[in-house]
Amino acid sequence: VTVAQQPKLKNLMQAGYGVSMTSTTIFGAGSWGTAIGYLLSQKDVPVTLWGRDAEQLAAIKTSRVNEKYLPNVTLPQTLSVEADVLAAAKASTVWIMAVPSFAMRELFEQIKTTATDETIVINLAKGLEAESNITMSQVLEDVLPQATIFTLSGPSHAEEVGLDYPTSVVIAGKDLEKAKQLQELFTTNRFRPYISDDILGVEYGSVVKNVIAIAAGILHGLGFGDNAMGALISRGLAELVKLGVHLGTHRETLFGLSGLGDLVTTATSQHSRNRRVGELLGQGQSLEYIMDHMNMVAEGVFATKTVYQLAHEHGVEMPITEACYAVLYENASPLEKVTELMNRQLKEERL
Amino acid sequence: VTVAQQPKLKNLMQAGYGVSMTSTTIFGAGSWGTAIGYLLSQKDVPVTLWGRDAEQLAAIKTSRVNEKYLPNVTLPQTLSVEADVLAAAKASTVWIMAVPSFAMRELFEQIKTTATDETIVINLAKGLEAESNITMSQVLEDVLPQATIFTLSGPSHAEEVGLDYPTSVVIAGKDLEKAKQLQELFTTNRFRPYISDDILGVEYGSVVKNVIAIAAGILHGLGFGDNAMGALISRGLAELVKLGVHLGTHRETLFGLSGLGDLVTTATSQHSRNRRVGELLGQGQSLEYIMDHMNMVAEGVFATKTVYQLAHEHGVEMPITEACYAVLYENASPLEKVTELMNRQLKEERL
């Protein structure tokens, strides 16, 4: 699919652009933060983009392109950059948290004093916190209990959003009235958010799918084909649902956009860094080498550990997660673990 | 993935080759019939391969290759060919039916008089019968009520089975004792069958997934990306499960290898002819042109009609199937139908 084909899609999802509710601040100038910045500023929502690297921000300001994380996308003038994190926080009442999971608590601690009653916090990260194994919305709530928190998730590669490819996501949170306002804020004729009150269901789905995506990459790296991939995704979803339901979330959420939908996109797409990590592991590279040579954070590497611990803590059997954990953290042979997994399935199928 | 990478996979699925139960006859020398012939003859199960085209069979006999439908695969001498359909039927008591759905009843009528009490019939076709809209096992049962019938299905592109890529399938039927024997008959260290008694669940899943695969192809042909694909598969599975459960089959079957597993493989793979049909439709080709220029039968084209009728008959809402039907049979614009579909989803999501 080329960008040249895109004009054909112009009349898609014409439910209107939605109104600009307010100005927004995006914390994190990686690919996803930048893509969301593109999306909002393109519809004239004022965006302040903060990132750790002041030099990178300055370059974005001048060139209107995030060369390192989202090349090929030109950022409108409605997007401004701000290297001072507190100034960025004070610039708006809608905070979009696009930093990796491991950096979430620290960042939120830094800015929480500038929050007002109006502040809305939208998490974009797909991970659990190390040690505590709680979700990002739980981390945010832990830091600032009175905050109004949402998670935006679903099958949404930044590269495609930056090129206006049609994309559907879920915005989940307890306050459905505000969720509807956010739905309007984000809606374009190519970007369609649905709303849900099952925030934990959305979060668990988005975390576990990254683990399964690493397994999918391992299969691919070992030389398996599409037949094995179908089997893996079917078993992977079973595992994701088992954990999610055990933790009190809704099956519908897990089978929806942010669960199965995101799982399929991540596990089968060549854009996915989590799948890419698995692929390199399957080809015999060490995790250390892979982490050293990756431009971006692959959340699945951390998620494999947190989900593994969560599964043990709650006594939920998750054989694919176990296999990934052994490959990533116990130096197990990918081929041996996959073999075990394939042989194990036999006992597990119905009948 | 190249064939050269395959040796790495040698020690996969080592549960043993299973014993050779008996000789087998395969009716249908297309890609799937030939791949199953390769699988069985490779483990020294005597295979008689029948096909409509005597010349093609003679060429296979000499060259040991089915040039038209499965090039790159050399067929062992344990596989023989037989152009006389009754002689082929008499050659064994395990009949593997690998003809397209539309040809199933007529073929079975032709050979049924040679069936004995020992005869086992295994359907490989993934379609419903036109007009009656019943499954292939129901067609076989209708023709010969005393027959012992199974369906073998799952994510299993013939091209990959012919190249020894790891593959898992389901063998479903009411007689679980015989199913276990068939499981042994088909098992290799690269081909793993599970057994199930939910034969209709396996069949409905395998039929509806071809419809969704056409929709996936249309999306791709129109220039959509991986984000939209994730959304489509998530909604496609919902539709497949809705119909299947309404018709009394088990959810577990529909979420398993022969439902979700096969759906993912077919909808995301470049081997799939059903996806290919959709791709060409999305690029603006007419169905007539596509059918004229395809080497093989794309079951999904027929399935779109039968599933559409079945859904109406039972009052089950299946918007993706409706959209495919309109594109295939009512000359609707793929882009318009997809647009409708994407806009419609909004109302359907939970909340």
XYZ file of C-alpha atoms in Angstrom, chain A residues 1 5-6 8-9 11-15 155-157 160-161 165-168 170 176 183 192-198 220-231 233-234 237 250-253 255-257 260-262 264-265 268-271 282-283 335 338-339 342-343 345-347 349-351, chain B residues 1 5-6 8-9 11-15 155-157 160-161 165-168 170 176 183 192-198 220-231 233-234 237 250-253 255-257 260-262 264-265 268-271 282-283 335 338-339 342-343 345-347 349-351:
146
model
C 0.000 0.000 0.000
C -3.335 5.124 -3.085
C -4.638 7.163 -0.196
C -9.152 6.812 -2.854
C -9.900 6.658 0.838
C -14.545 9.765 1.701
C -14.079 7.252 4.466
C -15.513 7.593 7.930
C -17.213 10.864 7.259
C -18.843 11.313 10.608
C -4.779 -1.334 16.519
C -2.970 1.879 15.666
C 0.549 1.842 14.313
C -0.222 4.567 9.593
C -1.919 7.269 11.664
C -4.688 5.463 7.079
C -8.114 4.586 8.501
C -7.781 3.571 12.138
C -10.202 2.713 14.951
C -11.013 2.719 22.049
C -18.347 8.421 30.068
C -14.147 11.025 21.334
C -12.384 6.728 14.780
C -12.424 6.353 18.585
C -15.077 4.283 20.361
C -15.712 4.659 24.068
C -15.821 2.087 26.833
C -15.960 2.041 30.617
C -13.853 -1.129 30.858
C 8.488 -16.021 12.120
C 12.178 -15.714 12.917
C 12.461 -19.492 13.273
C 11.015 -19.943 9.799
C 7.404 -20.891 10.564
C 4.688 -19.838 8.139
C 1.140 -18.523 8.132
C -0.356 -21.850 9.220
C 1.500 -21.751 12.531
C 0.702 -18.047 12.956
C -3.047 -18.739 12.831
C -2.660 -21.380 15.517
C -2.975 -16.176 17.563
C -5.913 -18.402 18.363
C -6.178 -14.816 22.427
C -15.249 -7.969 30.171
C -14.806 -10.675 27.515
C -16.272 -8.283 24.901
C -13.467 -5.814 25.524
C -12.389 -9.724 21.835
C -12.700 -6.134 20.633
C -10.440 -3.546 19.024
C -8.021 -9.217 19.488
C -7.906 -6.313 17.002
C -4.642 -4.966 18.329
C -3.798 -9.319 15.074
C -2.334 -6.021 13.876
C 1.119 -9.862 11.745
C 2.494 -6.407 10.913
C 6.002 -5.577 9.895
C 5.682 -2.189 11.605
C 14.100 -16.472 16.617
C 17.003 -15.768 14.289
C 13.157 -23.452 19.084
C 8.252 -23.263 20.661
C 8.486 -27.023 20.260
C 3.313 -26.803 19.981
C 3.423 -30.203 21.652
C -1.243 -27.527 22.723
C -2.326 -31.072 21.932
C -3.460 -31.637 25.500
C -7.533 -28.324 22.831
C -11.106 -29.070 23.591
C -11.639 -32.833 23.952
C 10.780 -17.502 5.067
C 15.404 -22.236 6.859
C 13.356 -25.360 7.307
C 15.966 -25.630 11.877
C 12.451 -26.876 12.425
C 12.791 -31.369 15.860
C 9.373 -29.781 16.070
C 6.232 -31.570 17.140
C 7.974 -34.815 17.870
C 4.997 -36.731 19.142
C -5.171 -22.850 9.217
C -3.465 -24.933 6.563
C -2.365 -23.420 3.286
C 3.001 -24.669 3.410
C 1.933 -28.261 4.121
C 5.883 -26.052 7.531
C 4.434 -26.746 10.980
C 0.643 -26.855 10.789
C -2.166 -27.674 13.224
C -8.872 -30.100 13.663
C -14.388 -39.919 18.508
C -5.501 -38.317 14.161
C -0.675 -31.904 14.076
C -4.406 -32.752 14.062
C -6.594 -32.221 17.126
C -9.965 -33.895 17.452
C -13.381 -32.446 18.175
C -16.986 -33.621 18.147
C -18.295 -30.198 17.087
C -6.113 -4.214 1.297
C -6.968 -3.613 -2.350
C -8.472 -0.233 -1.481
C -5.246 0.787 0.205
C -6.076 0.331 3.888
C -3.335 -0.706 6.271
C -2.749 -2.982 9.238
C -4.723 -0.772 11.634
C -7.930 -1.307 9.669
C -7.156 -5.017 9.288
C -7.072 -5.500 13.054
C -10.454 -3.823 13.371
C -10.785 -9.238 11.995
C -12.094 -8.361 15.422
C -14.844 -12.912 14.380
C -19.658 -24.237 20.526
C -17.992 -20.872 21.067
C -14.718 -22.662 21.871
C -14.680 -24.225 18.411
C -12.426 -19.245 18.763
C -10.161 -22.208 18.010
C -7.946 -23.337 15.160
C -10.251 -17.639 14.559
C -7.004 -19.462 13.688
C -8.013 -20.082 10.100
C -6.281 -14.907 10.793
C -4.214 -17.068 8.453
C -3.523 -11.919 6.459
C -1.744 -14.351 4.131
C -0.666 -13.707 0.598
C -1.273 -17.386 -0.229
C -10.808 -3.481 -4.146
C -8.516 -2.523 -7.006
C -15.255 1.774 -1.233
C -16.457 -0.361 3.281
C -17.233 3.221 4.230
C -16.640 1.523 9.095
C -19.268 4.124 9.938
C -19.219 -0.015 13.529
C -19.519 3.064 15.696
C -23.004 2.101 16.774
C -19.225 -1.269 19.780
C -20.019 -1.947 23.353
C -21.419 1.235 24.963
